[in-house]
PDB file of C-alpha atoms in Angstrom:
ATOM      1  CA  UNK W  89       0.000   0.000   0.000  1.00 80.00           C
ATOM      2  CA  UNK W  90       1.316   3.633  -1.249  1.00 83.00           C
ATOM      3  CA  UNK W  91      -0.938   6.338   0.449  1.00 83.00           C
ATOM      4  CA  UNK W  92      -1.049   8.977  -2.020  1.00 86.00           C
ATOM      5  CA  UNK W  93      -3.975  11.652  -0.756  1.00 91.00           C
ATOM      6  CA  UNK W  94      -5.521  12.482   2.947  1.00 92.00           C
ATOM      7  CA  UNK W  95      -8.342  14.471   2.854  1.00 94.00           C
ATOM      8  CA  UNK W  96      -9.705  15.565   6.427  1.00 94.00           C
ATOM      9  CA  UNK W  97     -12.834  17.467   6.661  1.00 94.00           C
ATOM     10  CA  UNK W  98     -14.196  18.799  10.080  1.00 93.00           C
ATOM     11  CA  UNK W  99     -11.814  15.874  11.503  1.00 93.00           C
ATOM     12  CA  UNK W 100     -10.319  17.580  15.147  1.00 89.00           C
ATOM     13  CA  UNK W 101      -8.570  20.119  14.467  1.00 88.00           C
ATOM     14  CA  UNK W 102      -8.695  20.457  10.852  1.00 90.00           C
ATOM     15  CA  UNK W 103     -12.018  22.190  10.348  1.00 90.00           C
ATOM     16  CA  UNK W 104     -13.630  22.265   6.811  1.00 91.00           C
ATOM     17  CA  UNK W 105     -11.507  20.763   3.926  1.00 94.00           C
ATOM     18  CA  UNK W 106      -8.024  20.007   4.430  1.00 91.00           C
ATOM     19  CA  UNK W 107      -5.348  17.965   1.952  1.00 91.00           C
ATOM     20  CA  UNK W 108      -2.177  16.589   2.555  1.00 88.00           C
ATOM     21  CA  UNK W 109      -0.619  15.345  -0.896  1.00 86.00           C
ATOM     22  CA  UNK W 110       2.027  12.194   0.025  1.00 82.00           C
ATOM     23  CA  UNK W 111       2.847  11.894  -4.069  1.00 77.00           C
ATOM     24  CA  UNK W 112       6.617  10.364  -4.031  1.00 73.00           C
ATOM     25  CA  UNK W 113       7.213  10.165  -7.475  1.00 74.00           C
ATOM     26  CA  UNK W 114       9.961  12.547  -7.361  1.00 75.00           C
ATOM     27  CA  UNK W 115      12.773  10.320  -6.737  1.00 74.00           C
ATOM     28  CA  UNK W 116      14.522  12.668  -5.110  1.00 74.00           C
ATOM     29  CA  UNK W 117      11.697  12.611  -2.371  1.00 72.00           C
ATOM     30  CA  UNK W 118      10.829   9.394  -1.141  1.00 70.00           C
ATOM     31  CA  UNK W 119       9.919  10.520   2.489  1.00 72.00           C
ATOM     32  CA  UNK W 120       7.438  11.980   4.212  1.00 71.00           C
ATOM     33  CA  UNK W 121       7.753  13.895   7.026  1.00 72.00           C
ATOM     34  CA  UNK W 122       4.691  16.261   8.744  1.00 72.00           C
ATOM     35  CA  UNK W 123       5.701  18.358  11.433  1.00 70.00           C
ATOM     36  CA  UNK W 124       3.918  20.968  13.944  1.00 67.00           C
ATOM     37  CA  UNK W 125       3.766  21.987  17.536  1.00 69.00           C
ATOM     38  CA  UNK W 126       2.345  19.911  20.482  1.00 69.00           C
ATOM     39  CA  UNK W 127      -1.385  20.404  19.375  1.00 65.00           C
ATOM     40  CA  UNK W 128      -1.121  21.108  15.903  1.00 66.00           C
ATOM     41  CA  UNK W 129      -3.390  18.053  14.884  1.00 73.00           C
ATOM     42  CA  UNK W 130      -0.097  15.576  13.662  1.00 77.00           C
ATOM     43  CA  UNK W 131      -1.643  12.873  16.304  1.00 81.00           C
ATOM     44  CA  UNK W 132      -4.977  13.819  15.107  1.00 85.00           C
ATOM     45  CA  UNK W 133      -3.989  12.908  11.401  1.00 87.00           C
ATOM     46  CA  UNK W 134      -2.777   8.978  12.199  1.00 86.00           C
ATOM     47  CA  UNK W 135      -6.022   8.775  14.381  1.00 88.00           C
ATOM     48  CA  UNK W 136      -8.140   9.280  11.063  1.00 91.00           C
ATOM     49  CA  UNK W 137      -6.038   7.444   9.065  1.00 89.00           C
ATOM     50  CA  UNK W 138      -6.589   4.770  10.953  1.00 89.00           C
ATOM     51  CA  UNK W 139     -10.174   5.168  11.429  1.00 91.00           C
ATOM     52  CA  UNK W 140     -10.850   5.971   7.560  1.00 91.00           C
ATOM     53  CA  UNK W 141      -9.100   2.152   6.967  1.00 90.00           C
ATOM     54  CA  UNK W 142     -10.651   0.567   9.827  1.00 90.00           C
ATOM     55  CA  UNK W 143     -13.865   1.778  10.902  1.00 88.00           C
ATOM     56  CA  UNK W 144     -14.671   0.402  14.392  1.00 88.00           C
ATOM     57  CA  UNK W 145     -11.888  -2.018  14.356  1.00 87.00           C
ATOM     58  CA  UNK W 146      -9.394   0.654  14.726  1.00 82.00           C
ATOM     59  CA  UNK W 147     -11.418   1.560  18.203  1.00 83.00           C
ATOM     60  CA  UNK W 148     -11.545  -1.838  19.858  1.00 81.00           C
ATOM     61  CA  UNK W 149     -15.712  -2.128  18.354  1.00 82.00           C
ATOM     62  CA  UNK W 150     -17.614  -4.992  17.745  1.00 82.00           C
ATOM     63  CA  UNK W 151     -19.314  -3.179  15.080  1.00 83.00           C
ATOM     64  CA  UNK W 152     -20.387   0.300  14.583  1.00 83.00           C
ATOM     65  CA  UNK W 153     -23.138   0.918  17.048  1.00 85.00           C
ATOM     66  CA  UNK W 154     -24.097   3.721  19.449  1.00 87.00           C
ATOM     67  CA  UNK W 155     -20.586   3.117  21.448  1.00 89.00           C
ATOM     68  CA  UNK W 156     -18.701   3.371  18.418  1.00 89.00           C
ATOM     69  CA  UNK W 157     -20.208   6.223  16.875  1.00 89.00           C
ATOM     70  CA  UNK W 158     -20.465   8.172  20.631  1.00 90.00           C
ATOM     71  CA  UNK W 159     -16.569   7.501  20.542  1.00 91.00           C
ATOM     72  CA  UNK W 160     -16.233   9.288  17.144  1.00 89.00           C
ATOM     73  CA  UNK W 161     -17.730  11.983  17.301  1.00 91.00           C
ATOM     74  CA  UNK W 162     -15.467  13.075  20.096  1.00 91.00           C
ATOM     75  CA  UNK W 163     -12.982  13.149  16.994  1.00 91.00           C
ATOM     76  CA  UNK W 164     -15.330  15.620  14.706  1.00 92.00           C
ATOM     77  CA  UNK W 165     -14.410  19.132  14.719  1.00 91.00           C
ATOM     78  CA  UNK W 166     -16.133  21.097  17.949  1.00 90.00           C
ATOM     79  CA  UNK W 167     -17.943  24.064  15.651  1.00 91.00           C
ATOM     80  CA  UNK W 168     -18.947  21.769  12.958  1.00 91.00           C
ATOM     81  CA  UNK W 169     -20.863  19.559  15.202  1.00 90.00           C
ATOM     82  CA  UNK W 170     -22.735  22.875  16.377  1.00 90.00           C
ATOM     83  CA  UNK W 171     -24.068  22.435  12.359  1.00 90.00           C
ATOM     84  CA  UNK W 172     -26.667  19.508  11.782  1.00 89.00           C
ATOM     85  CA  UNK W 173     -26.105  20.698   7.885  1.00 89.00           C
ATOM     86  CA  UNK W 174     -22.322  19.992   7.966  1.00 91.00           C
ATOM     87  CA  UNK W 175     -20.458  16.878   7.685  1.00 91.00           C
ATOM     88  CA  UNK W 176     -17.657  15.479   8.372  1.00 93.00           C
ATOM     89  CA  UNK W 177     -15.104  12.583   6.261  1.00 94.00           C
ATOM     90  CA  UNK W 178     -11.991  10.935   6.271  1.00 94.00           C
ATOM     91  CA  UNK W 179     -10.776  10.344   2.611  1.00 95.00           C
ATOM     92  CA  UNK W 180      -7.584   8.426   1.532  1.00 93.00           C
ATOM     93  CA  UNK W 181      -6.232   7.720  -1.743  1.00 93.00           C
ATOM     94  CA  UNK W 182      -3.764   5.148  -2.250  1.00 89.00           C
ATOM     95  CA  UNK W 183      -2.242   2.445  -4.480  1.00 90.00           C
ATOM     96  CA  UNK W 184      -2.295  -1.422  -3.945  1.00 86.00           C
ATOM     97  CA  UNK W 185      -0.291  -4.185  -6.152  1.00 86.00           C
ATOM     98  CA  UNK W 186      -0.901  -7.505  -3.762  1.00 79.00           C
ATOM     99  CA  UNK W 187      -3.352  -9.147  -6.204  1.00 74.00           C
ATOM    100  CA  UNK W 188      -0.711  -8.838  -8.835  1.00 80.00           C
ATOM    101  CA  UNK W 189      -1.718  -5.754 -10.936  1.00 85.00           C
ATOM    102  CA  UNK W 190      -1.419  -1.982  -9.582  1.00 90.00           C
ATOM    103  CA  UNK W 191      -4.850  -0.945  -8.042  1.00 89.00           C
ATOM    104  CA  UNK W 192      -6.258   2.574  -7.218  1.00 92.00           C
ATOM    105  CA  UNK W 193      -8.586   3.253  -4.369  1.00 92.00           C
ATOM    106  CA  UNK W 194     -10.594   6.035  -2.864  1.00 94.00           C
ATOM    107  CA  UNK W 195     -11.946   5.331   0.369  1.00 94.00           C
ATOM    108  CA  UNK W 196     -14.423   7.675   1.959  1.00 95.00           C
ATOM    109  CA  UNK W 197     -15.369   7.457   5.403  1.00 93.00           C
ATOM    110  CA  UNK W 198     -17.981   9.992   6.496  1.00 94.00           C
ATOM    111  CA  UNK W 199     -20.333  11.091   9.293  1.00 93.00           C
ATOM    112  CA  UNK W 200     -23.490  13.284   9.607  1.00 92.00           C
ATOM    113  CA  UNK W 201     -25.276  13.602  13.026  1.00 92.00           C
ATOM    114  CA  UNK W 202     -29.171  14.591  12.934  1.00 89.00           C
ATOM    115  CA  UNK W 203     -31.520  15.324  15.626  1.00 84.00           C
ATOM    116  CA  UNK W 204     -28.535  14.106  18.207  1.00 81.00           C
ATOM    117  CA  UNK W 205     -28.160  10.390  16.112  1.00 88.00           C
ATOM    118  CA  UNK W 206     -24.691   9.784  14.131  1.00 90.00           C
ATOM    119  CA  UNK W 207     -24.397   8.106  10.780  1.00 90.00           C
ATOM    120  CA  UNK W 208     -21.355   6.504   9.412  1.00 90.00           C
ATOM    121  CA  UNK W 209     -21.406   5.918   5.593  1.00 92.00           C
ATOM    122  CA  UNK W 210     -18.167   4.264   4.147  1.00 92.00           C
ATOM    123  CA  UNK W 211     -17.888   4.336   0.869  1.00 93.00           C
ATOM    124  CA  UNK W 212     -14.645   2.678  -1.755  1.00 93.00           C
ATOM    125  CA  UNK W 213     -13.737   3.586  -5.631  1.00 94.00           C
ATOM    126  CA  UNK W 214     -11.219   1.555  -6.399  1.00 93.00           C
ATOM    127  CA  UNK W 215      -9.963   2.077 -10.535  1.00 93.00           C
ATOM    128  CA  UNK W 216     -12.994   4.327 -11.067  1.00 92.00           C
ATOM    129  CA  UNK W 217     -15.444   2.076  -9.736  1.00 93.00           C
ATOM    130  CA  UNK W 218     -17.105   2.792  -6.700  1.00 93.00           C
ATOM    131  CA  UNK W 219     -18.135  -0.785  -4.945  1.00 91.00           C
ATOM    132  CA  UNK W 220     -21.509  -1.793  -4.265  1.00 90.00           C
ATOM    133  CA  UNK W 221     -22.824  -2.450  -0.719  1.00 84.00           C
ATOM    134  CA  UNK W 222     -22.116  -6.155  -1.175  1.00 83.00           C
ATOM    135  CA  UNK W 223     -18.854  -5.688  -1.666  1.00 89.00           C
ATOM    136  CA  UNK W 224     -17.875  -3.331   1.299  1.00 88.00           C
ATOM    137  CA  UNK W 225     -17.722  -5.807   3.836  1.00 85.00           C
ATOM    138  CA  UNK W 226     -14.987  -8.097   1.472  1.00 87.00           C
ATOM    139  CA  UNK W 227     -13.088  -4.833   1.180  1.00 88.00           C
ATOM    140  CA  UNK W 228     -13.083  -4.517   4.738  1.00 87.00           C
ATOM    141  CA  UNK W 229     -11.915  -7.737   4.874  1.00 86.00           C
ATOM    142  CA  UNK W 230      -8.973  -6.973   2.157  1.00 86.00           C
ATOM    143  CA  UNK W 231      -8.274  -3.754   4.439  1.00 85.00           C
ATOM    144  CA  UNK W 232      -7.510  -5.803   7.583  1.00 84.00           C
ATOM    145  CA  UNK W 233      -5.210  -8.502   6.050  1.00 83.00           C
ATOM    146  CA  UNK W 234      -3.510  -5.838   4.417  1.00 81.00           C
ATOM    147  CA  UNK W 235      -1.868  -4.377   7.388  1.00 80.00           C
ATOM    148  CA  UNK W 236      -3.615  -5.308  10.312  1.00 79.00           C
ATOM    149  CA  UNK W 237      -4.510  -2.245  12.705  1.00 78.00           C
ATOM    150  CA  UNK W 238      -2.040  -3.233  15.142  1.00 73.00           C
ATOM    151  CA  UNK W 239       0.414  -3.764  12.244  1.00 73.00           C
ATOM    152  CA  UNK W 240      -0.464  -0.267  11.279  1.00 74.00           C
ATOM    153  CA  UNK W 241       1.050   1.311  14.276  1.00 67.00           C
ATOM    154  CA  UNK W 242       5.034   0.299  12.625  1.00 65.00           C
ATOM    155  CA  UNK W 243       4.271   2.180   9.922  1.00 66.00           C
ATOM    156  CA  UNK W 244       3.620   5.471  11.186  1.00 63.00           C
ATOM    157  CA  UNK W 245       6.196   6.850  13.732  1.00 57.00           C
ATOM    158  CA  UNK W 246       4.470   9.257  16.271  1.00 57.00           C
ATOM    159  CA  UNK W 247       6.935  11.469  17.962  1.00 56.00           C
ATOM    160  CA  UNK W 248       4.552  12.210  20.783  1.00 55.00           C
ATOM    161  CA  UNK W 249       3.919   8.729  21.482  1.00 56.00           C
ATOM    162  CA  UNK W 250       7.495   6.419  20.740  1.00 54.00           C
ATOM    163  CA  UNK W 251       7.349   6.431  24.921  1.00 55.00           C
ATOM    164  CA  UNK W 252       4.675   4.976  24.721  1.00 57.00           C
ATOM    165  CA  UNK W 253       4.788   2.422  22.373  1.00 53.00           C
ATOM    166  CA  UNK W 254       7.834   1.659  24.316  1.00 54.00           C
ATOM    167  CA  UNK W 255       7.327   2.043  27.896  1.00 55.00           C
ATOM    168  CA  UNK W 256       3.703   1.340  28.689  1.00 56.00           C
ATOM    169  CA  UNK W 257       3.660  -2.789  29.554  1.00 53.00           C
ATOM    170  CA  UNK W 258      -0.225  -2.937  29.607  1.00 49.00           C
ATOM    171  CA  UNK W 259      -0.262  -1.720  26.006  1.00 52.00           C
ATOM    172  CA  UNK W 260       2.760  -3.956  24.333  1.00 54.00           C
ATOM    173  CA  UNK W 261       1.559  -1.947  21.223  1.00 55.00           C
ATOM    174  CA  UNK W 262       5.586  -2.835  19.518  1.00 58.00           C
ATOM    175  CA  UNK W 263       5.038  -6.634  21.096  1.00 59.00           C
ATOM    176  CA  UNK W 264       1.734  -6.910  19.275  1.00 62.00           C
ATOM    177  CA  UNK W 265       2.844  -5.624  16.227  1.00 58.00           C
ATOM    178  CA  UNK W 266       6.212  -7.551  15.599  1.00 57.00           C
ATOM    179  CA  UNK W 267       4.097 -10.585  16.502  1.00 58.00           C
ATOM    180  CA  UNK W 268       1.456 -10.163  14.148  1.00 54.00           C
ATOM    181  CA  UNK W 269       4.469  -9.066  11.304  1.00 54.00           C
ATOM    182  CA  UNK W 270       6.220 -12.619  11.432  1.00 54.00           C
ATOM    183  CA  UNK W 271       3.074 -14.790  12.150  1.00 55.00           C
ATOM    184  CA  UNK W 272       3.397 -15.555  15.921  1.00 55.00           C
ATOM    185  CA  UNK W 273       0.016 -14.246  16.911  1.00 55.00           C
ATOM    186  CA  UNK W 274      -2.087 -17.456  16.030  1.00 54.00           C
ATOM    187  CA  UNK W 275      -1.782 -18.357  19.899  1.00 54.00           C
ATOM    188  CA  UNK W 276      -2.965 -14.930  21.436  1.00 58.00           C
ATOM    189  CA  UNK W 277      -5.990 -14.992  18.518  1.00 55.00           C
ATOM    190  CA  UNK W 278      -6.750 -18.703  20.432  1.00 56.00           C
ATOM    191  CA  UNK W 279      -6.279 -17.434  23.500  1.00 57.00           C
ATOM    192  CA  UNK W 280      -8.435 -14.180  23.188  1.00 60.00           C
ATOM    193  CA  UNK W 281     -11.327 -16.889  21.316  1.00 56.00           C
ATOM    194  CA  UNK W 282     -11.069 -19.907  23.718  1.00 57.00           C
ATOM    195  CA  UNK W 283     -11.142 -17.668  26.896  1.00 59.00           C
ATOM    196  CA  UNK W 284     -14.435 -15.761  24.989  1.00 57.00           C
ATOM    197  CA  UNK W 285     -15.968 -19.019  24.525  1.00 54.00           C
ATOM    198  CA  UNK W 286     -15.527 -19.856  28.283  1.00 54.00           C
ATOM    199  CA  UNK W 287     -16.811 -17.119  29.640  1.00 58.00           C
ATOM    200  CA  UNK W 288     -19.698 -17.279  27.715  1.00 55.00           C
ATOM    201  CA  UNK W 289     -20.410 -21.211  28.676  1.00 53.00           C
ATOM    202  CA  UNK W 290     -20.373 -20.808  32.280  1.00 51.00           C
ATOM    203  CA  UNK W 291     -19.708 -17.939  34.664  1.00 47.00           C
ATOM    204  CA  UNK W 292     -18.109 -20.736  37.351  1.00 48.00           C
ATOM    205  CA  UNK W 293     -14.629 -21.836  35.807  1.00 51.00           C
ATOM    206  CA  UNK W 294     -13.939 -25.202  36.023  1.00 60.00           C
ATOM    207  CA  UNK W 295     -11.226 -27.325  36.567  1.00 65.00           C
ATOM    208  CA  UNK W 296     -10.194 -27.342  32.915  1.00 62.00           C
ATOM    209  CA  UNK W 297     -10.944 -23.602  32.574  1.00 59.00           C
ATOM    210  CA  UNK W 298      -8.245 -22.866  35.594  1.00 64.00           C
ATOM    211  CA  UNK W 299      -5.723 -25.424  34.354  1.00 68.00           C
ATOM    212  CA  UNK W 300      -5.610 -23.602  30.729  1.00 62.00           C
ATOM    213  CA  UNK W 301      -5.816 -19.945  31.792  1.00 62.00           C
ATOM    214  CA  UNK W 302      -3.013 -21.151  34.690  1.00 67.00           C
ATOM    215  CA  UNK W 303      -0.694 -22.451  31.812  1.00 68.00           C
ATOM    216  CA  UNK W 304      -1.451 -19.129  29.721  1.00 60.00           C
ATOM    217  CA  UNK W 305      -0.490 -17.003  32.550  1.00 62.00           C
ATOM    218  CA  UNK W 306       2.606 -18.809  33.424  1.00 61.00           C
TER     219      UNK W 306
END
């Protein structure tokens, strides 16, 4: 994935339309670099890049219900949600060869908020074509085993949160990533589903229950 266009539209701090234009075709300027002071919105940016890919994935959602779209609009731009008649989107443009040939794709991910209840609306061009609804949730799909959203968080280097990343043990966010980037992660996905699977069965653990989350924890 090349990411080519960001688009941010009553997104934080960037009120109305804003553009940042990533083209590297110069080869004399293959990197990127945005800079600003502490509050200038460059934290802001990754947050809707990731949520313009993602959706409610990025955010730790199930799907995109009322918790999910409460969470976002703490993200929309302050004045614009004083506006039912404004919006506010998330667009990225980028460039995809994994299926062999060189793709194109817009994605769109928008929000309007009416009579105090928020819409999402996602929508994906990809060559010139903009996919039907059937196809949205496949896309998705493509999206995620792309770069996985914890994946993500190696390809974008945050100054104000490296400590972070490093420090914090309850997060693990460089663990997670470097064991989802060489395949390792197929026990914590078991883990995370077993464990789901027992709590749901019974609300008493059992001997078998204690024995496997005792091995996990030691």
């Amino acid at each position: 994935m090349i990411l080519q266009k960001i688009e941010l539209n009553n997104f934080g701090s960037y009120k109305d339309y804003n553009v940042f234009d990533l083209d590297t075709s110069d080869q004399s300027r293959k990197v990127v670099i945005i800079g600003g002071k502490n509050g200038a919105g460059k934290t802001t940016l990754f947050v809707a890049i990731e949520l313009a890919l993602y959706g409610h994935y990025c955010l730790g959602y199930k799907n995109s219900g009322k918790r999910y779209t409460k969470k976002v609009m703490t993200y929309i731009n302050d004045q614009a949600k004083m506006n039912e008649d404004e919006n506010a989107y998330v667009a990225i443009e980028f460039s995809d060869s994994t299926n062999g040939d060189l793709d194109q794709y817009r994605i769109v991910r928008s929000w309007t908020w009416k009579k105090g209840e928020t819409k999402e609306h996602f929508q994906v061009i990809k060559n010139g074509k903009k996919l039907v609804d059937r196809d949205l949730a496949d896309f998705q799909t493509f999206l995620l085993h792309l770069i996985p959203p914890t994946l993500l968080k190696l390809c974008f280097f945050d100054g104000e949160r490296i400590a972070e990343y490093l420090l914090d043990d309850q997060k693990n966010n460089v663990r997670d990533a470097l064991m989802v980037l060489s395949g390792n992660d197929t026990f914590d996905i078991m883990y995370s589903s077993v464990k789901k699977v027992l709590t749901a069965s019974s609300s008493e653990e059992d001997d078998v229950t204690r024995e496997y989350l005792h091995s996990k924890s030691t």
